[in-house]
Short mmCIF file of C-alpha atoms in Angstrom, two decimals:
data_model
loop_
_atom_site.label_atom_id
_atom_site.label_comp_id
_atom_site.label_asym_id
_atom_site.label_seq_id
_atom_site.Cartn_x
_atom_site.Cartn_y
_atom_site.Cartn_z
CA MET A 112 118.64 128.17 75.08
CA GLU A 113 119.98 126.98 78.40
CA ASP A 114 118.78 129.52 80.62
CA ARG A 115 120.24 128.65 84.48
CA SER A 116 118.03 130.98 86.60
CA GLU A 117 114.96 129.26 85.47
CA LEU A 118 116.62 125.47 85.75
CA ASN A 119 117.88 126.88 89.28
CA ARG A 120 114.39 128.22 90.74
CA ASN A 121 113.51 124.34 89.71
CA LEU A 122 115.48 122.88 91.60
CA ALA A 123 113.54 124.94 94.56
CA GLN A 124 110.42 123.44 93.67
CA MET A 125 111.88 120.12 93.78
CA LEU A 126 112.99 120.26 96.98
CA LYS A 127 109.46 121.62 97.78
CA GLY A 128 107.64 119.66 100.96
CA GLY A 129 111.16 118.70 102.16
CA VAL A 130 113.41 119.71 105.17
CA ILE A 131 117.12 121.11 104.90
CA MET A 132 119.14 119.83 107.82
CA ASP A 133 121.77 121.15 109.07
CA VAL A 134 124.71 119.04 109.74
CA THR A 135 128.44 119.51 110.58
CA THR A 136 129.76 115.64 109.44
CA PRO A 137 129.52 112.60 107.18
CA GLU A 138 128.01 110.80 109.81
CA GLN A 139 125.03 113.62 110.33
CA ALA A 140 124.46 114.02 106.53
CA ARG A 141 124.22 110.06 106.28
CA ILE A 142 122.09 110.18 109.49
CA ALA A 143 120.06 113.48 107.82
CA GLU A 144 119.45 111.72 104.68
CA LYS A 145 118.47 108.31 106.16
CA ALA A 146 115.91 110.33 107.96
CA GLY A 147 114.80 112.07 104.82
CA ALA A 148 116.09 115.23 104.61
CA CYS A 149 115.75 116.41 100.80
CA ALA A 150 118.84 118.62 101.37
CA VAL A 151 121.98 118.79 103.69
CA MET A 152 123.01 122.19 104.87
CA ALA A 153 127.26 121.22 105.42
CA LEU A 154 128.67 124.00 107.66
CA GLU A 155 131.55 123.61 109.81
CA ARG A 156 129.27 124.59 113.59
CA ILE A 157 125.90 124.75 113.73
CA PRO A 158 123.80 128.39 114.73
CA ALA A 159 123.45 127.68 118.61
CA ASP A 160 127.37 126.63 118.75
CA ILE A 161 128.62 129.66 115.83
CA ARG A 162 126.61 131.73 118.94
CA ALA A 163 128.32 130.20 121.79
CA ALA A 164 131.41 130.58 120.15
CA GLY A 165 131.54 133.88 119.41
CA GLY A 166 134.17 135.88 117.42
CA VAL A 167 133.98 135.53 112.85
CA SER A 168 132.43 132.66 111.51
CA ARG A 169 133.04 132.35 107.67
CA MET A 170 132.56 129.78 104.78
CA SER A 171 133.14 125.82 105.29
CA ASP A 172 136.27 123.85 104.93
CA PRO A 173 135.84 122.59 101.37
CA ALA A 174 137.15 119.65 102.68
CA MET A 175 134.78 119.03 104.92
CA ILE A 176 132.25 119.62 102.80
CA ARG A 177 133.48 117.61 99.69
CA GLY A 178 133.16 115.08 102.18
CA ILE A 179 129.46 115.46 102.79
CA GLN A 180 129.40 115.17 99.20
CA ASP A 181 130.50 111.94 98.98
CA ALA A 182 129.09 110.93 101.98
CA VAL A 183 124.90 111.83 101.03
CA SER A 184 122.90 111.28 97.19
CA ILE A 185 120.13 114.39 98.11
CA PRO A 186 121.26 117.97 97.02
CA VAL A 187 124.78 119.55 99.27
CA MET A 188 124.53 122.88 100.15
CA ALA A 189 126.56 125.32 102.41
CA LYS A 190 127.13 128.67 103.36
CA CYS A 191 129.36 132.14 102.06
CA ARG A 192 129.15 135.07 104.08
CA ILE A 193 127.04 137.57 102.48
CA GLY A 194 128.95 140.09 100.13
CA HIS A 195 131.72 137.22 100.09
CA ILE A 196 132.20 136.85 95.89
CA ALA A 197 135.36 134.47 96.64
CA GLU A 198 134.22 132.06 99.14
CA ALA A 199 131.36 132.14 96.54
CA ARG A 200 133.33 131.21 94.17
CA ILE A 201 135.21 128.54 95.56
CA LEU A 202 131.71 126.55 96.54
CA GLU A 203 130.94 127.12 92.34
CA ALA A 204 134.20 125.24 92.13
CA ILE A 205 133.31 122.75 94.71
CA GLU A 206 130.02 122.41 92.94
CA ILE A 207 127.66 122.83 95.22
CA ASP A 208 123.80 122.05 94.45
CA TYR A 209 122.96 125.77 95.95
CA ILE A 210 124.99 128.54 98.11
CA ASP A 211 123.46 130.37 101.47
CA GLU A 212 124.17 133.44 101.16
CA SER A 213 123.85 133.63 105.30
CA GLU A 214 123.50 136.75 107.62
CA VAL A 215 124.72 133.47 110.58
CA LEU A 216 127.96 133.87 108.85
CA SER A 217 129.77 136.85 110.04
CA PRO A 218 128.97 139.54 107.30
CA ALA A 219 132.21 139.94 104.71
CA ASP A 220 130.39 143.07 103.11
CA ASP A 221 128.40 145.41 104.56
CA VAL A 222 126.98 147.13 102.11
CA TYR A 223 126.32 145.01 99.12
CA HIS A 224 125.07 141.57 98.14
CA ILE A 225 126.84 139.06 95.74
CA ASP A 226 125.11 139.57 92.56
CA LYS A 227 123.98 136.39 92.13
CA ARG A 228 123.01 135.93 88.36
CA ALA A 229 126.89 136.47 87.82
CA PHE A 230 127.25 132.50 89.37
CA SER A 231 126.06 129.21 87.21
CA VAL A 232 125.49 127.63 90.52
CA PRO A 233 121.79 128.61 92.28
CA PHE A 234 121.59 130.95 95.36
CA VAL A 235 119.13 130.86 98.66
CA CYS A 236 119.22 133.96 100.90
CA GLY A 237 117.73 135.29 104.19
CA ALA A 238 114.45 137.67 104.16
CA ARG A 239 112.88 139.48 106.81
CA ASP A 240 110.33 140.59 104.74
CA LEU A 241 108.38 141.41 100.91
CA GLY A 242 110.99 143.98 100.25
CA GLU A 243 114.23 141.98 101.25
CA ALA A 244 112.71 138.87 99.26
CA LEU A 245 112.33 140.90 95.99
CA ARG A 246 115.63 142.81 96.79
CA ARG A 247 117.59 139.51 96.99
CA ILE A 248 115.56 138.32 93.72
CA GLU A 249 116.24 140.63 91.73
CA GLU A 250 119.97 139.72 92.83
CA GLY A 251 119.26 136.56 91.27
CA ALA A 252 118.31 134.45 94.36
CA SER A 253 116.43 131.68 92.97
CA MET A 254 114.59 130.61 96.44
CA ILE A 255 114.54 132.44 99.71
CA ARG A 256 113.79 131.51 103.48
CA THR A 257 112.89 132.98 106.67
CA LYS A 258 115.66 134.61 108.63
CA GLY A 259 113.92 133.68 111.81
CA GLU A 260 117.01 134.02 114.77
CA PRO A 261 119.20 131.39 113.74
CA GLY A 262 120.54 129.33 117.02
CA THR A 263 117.92 129.73 118.54
CA GLY A 264 115.73 127.39 119.16
CA ASP A 265 113.05 130.01 118.77
CA VAL A 266 110.65 130.39 115.86
CA VAL A 267 108.91 133.53 116.94
CA GLN A 268 110.67 136.20 114.70
CA ALA A 269 110.80 132.77 111.20
CA VAL A 270 107.17 133.27 112.49
CA ARG A 271 106.62 137.01 112.20
CA HIS A 272 108.96 137.07 109.17
CA MET A 273 106.72 134.52 107.41
CA ARG A 274 103.43 136.40 108.47
CA LYS A 275 104.78 139.93 107.16
CA ILE A 276 106.03 138.33 103.86
CA GLN A 277 102.36 136.80 103.07
CA ALA A 278 100.75 139.68 104.74
CA GLU A 279 102.65 141.59 102.55
CA ILE A 280 101.95 139.43 99.18
CA ARG A 281 98.32 140.38 100.35
CA ALA A 282 98.54 143.57 100.10
CA VAL A 283 100.70 144.01 96.79
CA ALA A 284 98.19 141.52 95.55
CA SER A 285 94.98 143.36 96.83
CA LEU A 286 96.27 147.24 94.91
CA ALA A 287 95.30 148.50 91.87
CA GLU A 288 98.07 148.45 89.19
CA ASP A 289 99.09 152.59 89.02
CA GLU A 290 99.68 152.16 92.47
CA LEU A 291 102.15 149.22 91.74
CA TYR A 292 105.14 152.14 91.36
CA GLU A 293 105.24 154.19 94.30
CA LYS A 294 104.48 150.17 96.39
CA ALA A 295 107.19 149.55 94.97
CA LYS A 296 109.61 152.85 95.71
CA GLN A 297 108.30 152.40 99.32
CA LEU A 298 110.09 148.72 99.74
CA GLY A 299 113.15 149.31 97.39
CA VAL A 300 112.03 146.93 94.57
CA PRO A 301 111.90 147.08 90.78
CA VAL A 302 108.00 147.37 89.79
CA ALA A 303 108.48 144.12 87.64
CA GLN A 304 109.13 141.65 90.73
CA LEU A 305 106.16 143.73 92.46
CA GLN A 306 104.02 143.12 89.61
CA TYR A 307 104.41 139.34 89.02
CA VAL A 308 103.36 139.43 93.08
CA HIS A 309 100.15 141.23 92.21
CA ARG A 310 99.54 138.63 89.24
CA GLU A 311 100.64 135.77 91.13
CA GLY A 312 100.26 136.19 94.87
CA LYS A 313 103.33 134.62 95.65
CA LEU A 314 106.69 135.37 95.51
CA PRO A 315 108.78 134.05 92.14
CA VAL A 316 110.55 132.29 93.62
CA VAL A 317 110.00 128.98 96.09
CA ASN A 318 110.03 130.38 100.09
CA PHE A 319 111.29 128.29 102.65
CA ALA A 320 110.77 129.07 106.78
CA ALA A 321 114.10 129.19 108.46
CA GLY A 322 115.67 129.82 111.94
CA GLY A 323 114.64 128.53 115.08
CA VAL A 324 112.37 125.42 113.91
CA ALA A 325 113.03 123.33 116.71
CA THR A 326 110.28 120.38 117.01
CA PRO A 327 107.60 118.86 114.48
CA ALA A 328 104.69 120.98 115.67
CA ASP A 329 107.09 124.00 114.86
CA ALA A 330 107.83 123.02 111.79
CA ALA A 331 103.59 122.41 111.17
CA LEU A 332 103.36 125.63 112.33
CA MET A 333 105.39 127.20 109.24
CA MET A 334 103.86 125.06 106.80
CA ILE A 335 100.59 126.30 107.82
CA LEU A 336 102.29 130.25 107.70
CA GLY A 337 102.51 129.10 104.03
CA ALA A 338 106.36 127.41 104.09
CA GLU A 339 107.00 125.41 101.23
CA GLY A 340 109.12 123.36 103.06
CA VAL A 341 111.09 123.84 106.60
CA PHE A 342 115.26 124.67 107.37
CA VAL A 343 115.81 123.04 110.32
CA GLY A 344 119.36 123.93 111.90
CA SER A 345 120.36 123.40 115.24
CA GLY A 346 117.61 122.27 116.25
CA ILE A 347 118.68 118.45 115.39
CA PHE A 348 121.02 118.13 116.16
CA LYS A 349 121.40 119.57 119.43
CA SER A 350 118.88 117.50 121.04
CA GLY A 351 118.54 114.59 122.60
CA ASP A 352 117.30 111.57 119.80
CA PRO A 353 118.68 113.30 116.72
CA ALA A 354 117.55 110.55 114.19
CA LYS A 355 114.32 110.22 115.32
CA ARG A 356 113.11 113.67 115.55
CA ALA A 357 114.12 114.23 112.28
CA ALA A 358 112.27 111.57 111.22
CA ALA A 359 109.22 112.99 112.62
CA ILE A 360 109.86 116.55 111.26
CA VAL A 361 110.20 114.86 107.92
CA GLN A 362 106.94 113.41 108.41
CA ALA A 363 104.86 116.22 110.62
CA VAL A 364 105.94 118.89 106.75
CA THR A 365 103.79 116.13 104.81
CA ASN A 366 101.24 115.72 107.18
CA TRP A 367 100.80 119.57 108.52
CA GLN A 368 97.26 119.60 108.01
CA ASP A 369 96.60 116.45 110.33
CA ALA A 370 97.00 117.23 114.19
CA LYS A 371 96.52 113.53 115.35
CA LEU A 372 99.67 112.31 113.05
CA ILE A 373 102.05 115.38 114.61
CA ALA A 374 101.07 114.72 118.10
CA LYS A 375 101.53 110.71 117.71
CA LEU A 376 105.12 112.04 115.53
CA SER A 377 105.84 114.23 118.72
CA GLU A 378 105.60 111.82 121.02
CA ASN A 379 108.86 110.73 122.85
CA LEU A 380 111.33 112.73 121.36
CA GLY A 381 113.31 113.02 123.92
CA GLU A 382 114.91 116.38 125.10
CA ALA A 383 114.50 119.14 122.32
CA MET A 384 117.11 121.56 121.96
CA VAL A 385 117.23 123.76 125.42
CA GLY A 386 117.60 127.23 123.60
CA ILE A 387 117.53 130.67 124.24
CA ASN A 388 114.25 133.11 124.17
CA ALA A 389 115.07 135.68 121.18
CA ASN A 390 115.22 138.38 123.44
CA GLU A 391 118.04 137.30 125.50
CA ILE A 392 120.45 137.49 122.99
CA SER A 393 122.88 140.30 121.98
CA LEU A 394 124.17 139.27 119.10
CA ILE A 395 120.47 139.76 116.25
CA MET A 396 122.19 137.93 112.71
CA GLU A 397 118.74 138.70 111.38
CA GLN A 398 119.63 142.29 110.61
CA ARG A 399 122.13 141.27 108.70
CA GLY A 400 122.08 142.00 105.32
CA ILE A 401 119.08 143.64 104.33
CA MET B 238 80.38 114.93 82.48
CA GLN B 239 82.21 113.84 85.27
CA LYS B 240 85.49 115.21 85.18
CA LYS B 241 89.04 112.77 85.54
CA ARG B 242 90.12 112.06 89.19
CA VAL B 243 93.43 112.38 89.18
CA GLY B 244 95.65 111.02 91.81
CA VAL B 245 99.49 112.87 92.61
CA LEU B 246 101.27 111.72 95.08
CA ALA B 247 101.98 114.17 97.17
CA VAL B 248 104.38 113.64 100.17
CA GLN B 249 107.49 115.90 99.24
CA GLY B 250 108.74 117.52 95.91
CA ALA B 251 107.04 119.08 93.22
CA PHE B 252 103.13 118.01 93.30
CA ILE B 253 101.13 121.44 93.13
CA GLU B 254 102.96 121.92 89.71
CA HIS B 255 102.04 118.63 88.86
CA GLU B 256 98.22 119.49 90.37
CA GLN B 257 97.91 122.72 88.14
CA ALA B 258 98.64 121.05 84.80
CA PHE B 259 95.95 119.15 85.12
CA GLU B 260 93.13 120.92 86.36
CA ARG B 261 93.99 123.85 83.59
CA ALA B 262 93.44 120.44 81.38
CA GLY B 263 90.47 119.99 83.05
CA PHE B 264 91.33 117.43 85.07
CA GLU B 265 90.26 117.06 88.67
CA ALA B 266 93.55 116.55 91.09
CA VAL B 267 93.46 115.34 94.17
CA GLU B 268 96.36 114.72 96.94
CA ILE B 269 97.51 111.45 98.52
CA ARG B 270 99.30 112.56 101.93
CA GLN B 271 98.23 109.87 103.63
CA ALA B 272 96.80 105.87 102.99
CA ALA B 273 93.37 107.21 104.02
CA ASP B 274 93.27 109.62 100.43
CA LEU B 275 92.96 106.78 98.82
CA ASP B 276 89.63 105.26 100.43
CA GLN B 277 88.05 107.21 96.25
CA HIS B 278 88.52 106.42 93.48
CA PHE B 279 91.06 107.52 90.88
CA ASP B 280 91.38 107.33 86.77
CA VAL B 281 95.54 108.22 86.79
CA LEU B 282 98.39 107.92 89.10
CA VAL B 283 101.00 110.31 89.34
CA PHE B 284 104.58 109.86 91.28
CA PRO B 285 106.44 113.53 91.03
CA GLY B 286 109.78 114.71 91.12
CA GLY B 287 111.68 115.47 94.00
CA GLU B 288 113.93 113.89 95.87
CA SER B 289 113.92 109.71 95.87
CA THR B 290 115.30 108.73 99.25
CA VAL B 291 112.84 110.74 100.84
CA GLN B 292 109.57 109.97 98.99
CA ARG B 293 110.41 106.75 98.82
CA LEU B 294 111.28 107.17 103.22
CA LEU B 295 107.79 108.77 103.41
CA LEU B 296 105.39 105.83 101.23
CA ASN B 297 106.76 103.34 104.04
CA GLU B 298 106.47 105.00 106.98
CA LEU B 299 102.68 106.21 105.61
CA GLY B 300 101.50 102.96 104.77
CA LEU B 301 100.84 104.31 101.33
CA VAL B 302 103.55 101.05 99.28
CA ALA B 303 100.23 98.42 99.56
CA PRO B 304 97.77 100.76 98.63
CA LEU B 305 99.33 102.20 95.27
CA TRP B 306 100.97 99.17 94.27
CA ALA B 307 97.55 97.88 94.32
CA LEU B 308 96.70 100.80 91.78
CA ILE B 309 99.39 100.23 90.03
CA ASP B 310 98.93 96.09 89.43
CA ALA B 311 95.54 96.79 88.67
CA GLY B 312 96.51 99.16 85.61
CA ILE B 313 95.58 102.05 86.65
CA PRO B 314 97.53 104.53 83.49
CA VAL B 315 100.70 105.35 85.62
CA PHE B 316 102.77 109.07 84.79
CA ALA B 317 106.12 108.95 86.66
CA THR B 318 109.00 111.51 86.33
CA CYS B 319 111.84 112.18 87.60
CA ALA B 320 112.85 110.57 91.34
CA GLY B 321 108.71 109.27 90.20
CA LEU B 322 110.97 107.23 87.83
CA ILE B 323 113.42 105.78 90.70
CA LEU B 324 110.72 104.69 92.81
CA LEU B 325 108.95 102.63 89.50
CA ALA B 326 112.54 101.23 87.91
CA ASN B 327 113.48 97.82 87.91
CA GLU B 328 116.93 98.17 88.60
CA VAL B 329 118.67 101.37 90.63
CA ASP B 330 121.86 102.42 90.98
CA GLY B 331 122.66 98.55 90.63
CA GLU B 332 120.53 97.58 92.66
CA CYS B 333 117.40 95.64 92.42
CA ASN B 334 113.87 97.63 93.27
CA PRO B 335 111.37 95.40 94.84
CA LEU B 336 108.80 98.10 94.20
CA GLY B 337 110.17 98.09 90.28
CA ARG B 338 106.94 97.92 87.59
CA LEU B 339 108.97 99.44 84.81
CA ASP B 340 112.04 96.93 83.01
CA ILE B 341 114.36 99.55 83.48
CA SER B 342 117.89 100.60 85.06
CA VAL B 343 118.26 103.89 86.35
CA LYS B 344 121.66 105.70 87.69
CA ARG B 345 120.82 108.62 89.84
CA ASN B 346 121.73 112.12 88.92
CA ALA B 347 123.63 110.69 85.97
CA TYR B 348 123.75 113.79 84.91
CA GLY B 349 125.37 115.17 88.06
CA ARG B 350 124.83 118.26 90.51
CA GLN B 351 123.02 120.82 90.05
CA LEU B 352 125.85 122.60 87.46
CA GLY B 353 124.70 119.86 85.20
CA SER B 354 120.74 120.12 85.26
CA PHE B 355 119.34 121.29 81.89
CA SER B 356 116.93 121.66 78.87
CA VAL B 357 116.64 120.78 75.82
CA THR B 358 114.23 120.86 73.01
CA GLY B 359 113.61 117.77 70.61
CA PRO B 360 111.62 114.66 70.23
CA PHE B 361 108.50 113.01 72.28
CA ALA B 362 106.35 110.24 70.99
CA GLY B 363 105.93 111.54 67.67
CA ARG B 364 105.57 115.51 68.61
CA GLU B 365 108.66 117.60 67.55
CA ASN B 366 110.06 120.29 69.64
CA VAL B 367 108.73 119.30 72.86
CA ARG B 368 110.79 120.91 75.81
CA MET B 369 112.53 118.91 78.50
CA THR B 370 113.79 120.29 81.76
CA PHE B 371 116.44 117.89 83.55
CA ILE B 372 117.03 118.55 86.83
CA ARG B 373 120.12 116.51 89.04
CA ALA B 374 118.10 114.35 86.69
CA PRO B 375 118.31 110.18 86.44
CA GLY B 376 119.78 108.52 83.51
CA ILE B 377 118.22 104.94 82.23
CA VAL B 378 120.83 103.35 81.70
CA ARG B 379 119.43 99.97 80.56
CA VAL B 380 116.15 99.62 78.59
CA GLY B 381 114.13 96.04 78.50
CA LEU B 382 112.62 95.03 75.98
CA GLY B 383 108.66 94.97 76.16
CA VAL B 384 109.63 99.11 76.75
CA GLU B 385 108.78 101.82 74.48
CA VAL B 386 111.43 104.56 74.60
CA LEU B 387 109.49 107.69 74.41
CA SER B 388 112.42 110.61 74.23
CA THR B 389 115.93 110.46 74.36
CA HIS B 390 119.45 112.55 74.79
CA GLN B 391 122.70 111.41 73.68
CA GLY B 392 121.41 108.31 72.39
CA GLN B 393 119.88 107.43 75.77
CA ALA B 394 116.42 106.71 76.58
CA THR B 395 114.75 109.95 78.98
CA GLY B 396 111.08 108.85 77.90
CA VAL B 397 109.41 105.62 78.33
CA ARG B 398 106.28 103.13 78.18
CA GLN B 399 105.52 100.12 79.59
CA GLY B 400 102.07 99.60 79.78
CA ASN B 401 100.23 101.34 82.05
CA ILE B 402 102.96 103.04 82.79
CA VAL B 403 104.72 106.47 81.15
CA GLY B 404 108.12 107.34 82.73
CA LEU B 405 110.37 110.58 82.25
CA ALA B 406 113.66 111.76 83.78
CA TRP B 407 112.62 115.08 82.35
CA HIS B 408 110.08 117.29 84.23
CA PRO B 409 106.82 117.95 81.94
CA GLU B 410 105.30 120.00 84.18
CA LEU B 411 107.90 123.07 84.70
CA ASN B 412 107.53 123.71 80.38
CA GLU B 413 104.59 121.91 78.44
CA GLY B 414 102.43 119.90 81.31
CA GLU B 415 99.23 121.60 80.28
CA THR B 416 99.32 119.80 77.39
CA LEU B 417 101.44 116.95 77.11
CA LEU B 418 100.33 115.28 80.72
CA PRO B 419 97.19 115.21 79.55
CA ASP B 420 97.67 113.68 76.62
CA LEU B 421 100.10 111.26 77.46
CA MET B 422 97.11 110.58 80.24
CA ARG B 423 94.74 109.64 77.26
CA ASN B 424 97.70 107.85 75.66
CA CYS B 425 98.49 105.26 78.56
CA ALA B 426 94.50 105.01 79.49
CA GLY B 427 94.26 102.91 76.16
CA HIS B 428 96.84 100.70 77.19
CA ARG B 429 94.97 99.17 79.61
#
């Protein structure tokens, strides 16, 4: 009777229309919750700092994650390295609400992703196109987000990935049924997943935007392009007034169609994250785990 | 005949699922995202699931509390699930909720984190074998005298009705929304 994968997809449905914020301390988690985050992502360093520090980045200290779990009542997510089965099991053992098998951390396995169907706890994974998204879903991901280029404050990659996924979904929806077999071969995905997209005109799971979102306008842009919600990583706690910016982004996601309101929300937010252009960096995280 | 119009609070959460369930049953669904959206007639109000902390905050910031609660107090049929149930409970986690309109006490995340989410089949308001999905659900730990219990799990109430308001801790919109929700609201309208 009990279908974990169904229940896990359902939790993602409850997060829709919301903002998931990266936090590194219980204090930040409380600020995020108070500002209206629908979930927080607990991690040791936000992507911008991971970029600056270099070296290998890993799953966070479970004690730190527990501290955040105790600090807030909203769902708590945490990242494990791509393919790191043991890190994922640890996160499941401490009853995390969602695991992000994330390209932001250094990949542990450069060939295989985690078999996410072997877990009871839900997973979210990054994707740049429909093929990646459906491969992750086939492996058991119950939520998808664009990869974007994390830690840059540059939204261009998230836009590219969201546009690409949406365009590919429209293209698949317009195919004849007997053309799906060849398309599945081209994309490297199971036919059954593609048949769902063909029939429903959407991914089988909820799809959020992530990577480089720094302003209320960035968040609204991603909603205009078809995101069902937004992850904000470095954009909040690398800015001048995190609480105010976070609250403004939350409202912008709810009322993304109302430009007048977003204009007001964008006033006097203080210093935005400085950011780096995605084409000025040498470490390209989006190419990890495809 | 003019379609009945359902206003679905659409500030955050699974509001689209409710809209689709009502639309398939022949209702017209309208999203309520800001106060201006309330300048029209509604036959039913829906408070969907999501994160109650987020929804409460947005209701306040967007100036939706006064107009929405005026409708509730005027007796419009209201359906609330999960986060919506929390918004309308008189007592939440031991604290009095000034927006409460259901004489119940709820405990948030009563069944634990996501690993505690579950689905069961059981009787609900005179029906048998209704599938009930609980996602990080609140528990109803006290039920007031004038409150009718519609469903239970392990002896605890999971669905209630008081006057014009039906509140559930579980999510009919995920499984049986198409028939259950409209039926519920027709019942509810009879209570006006």
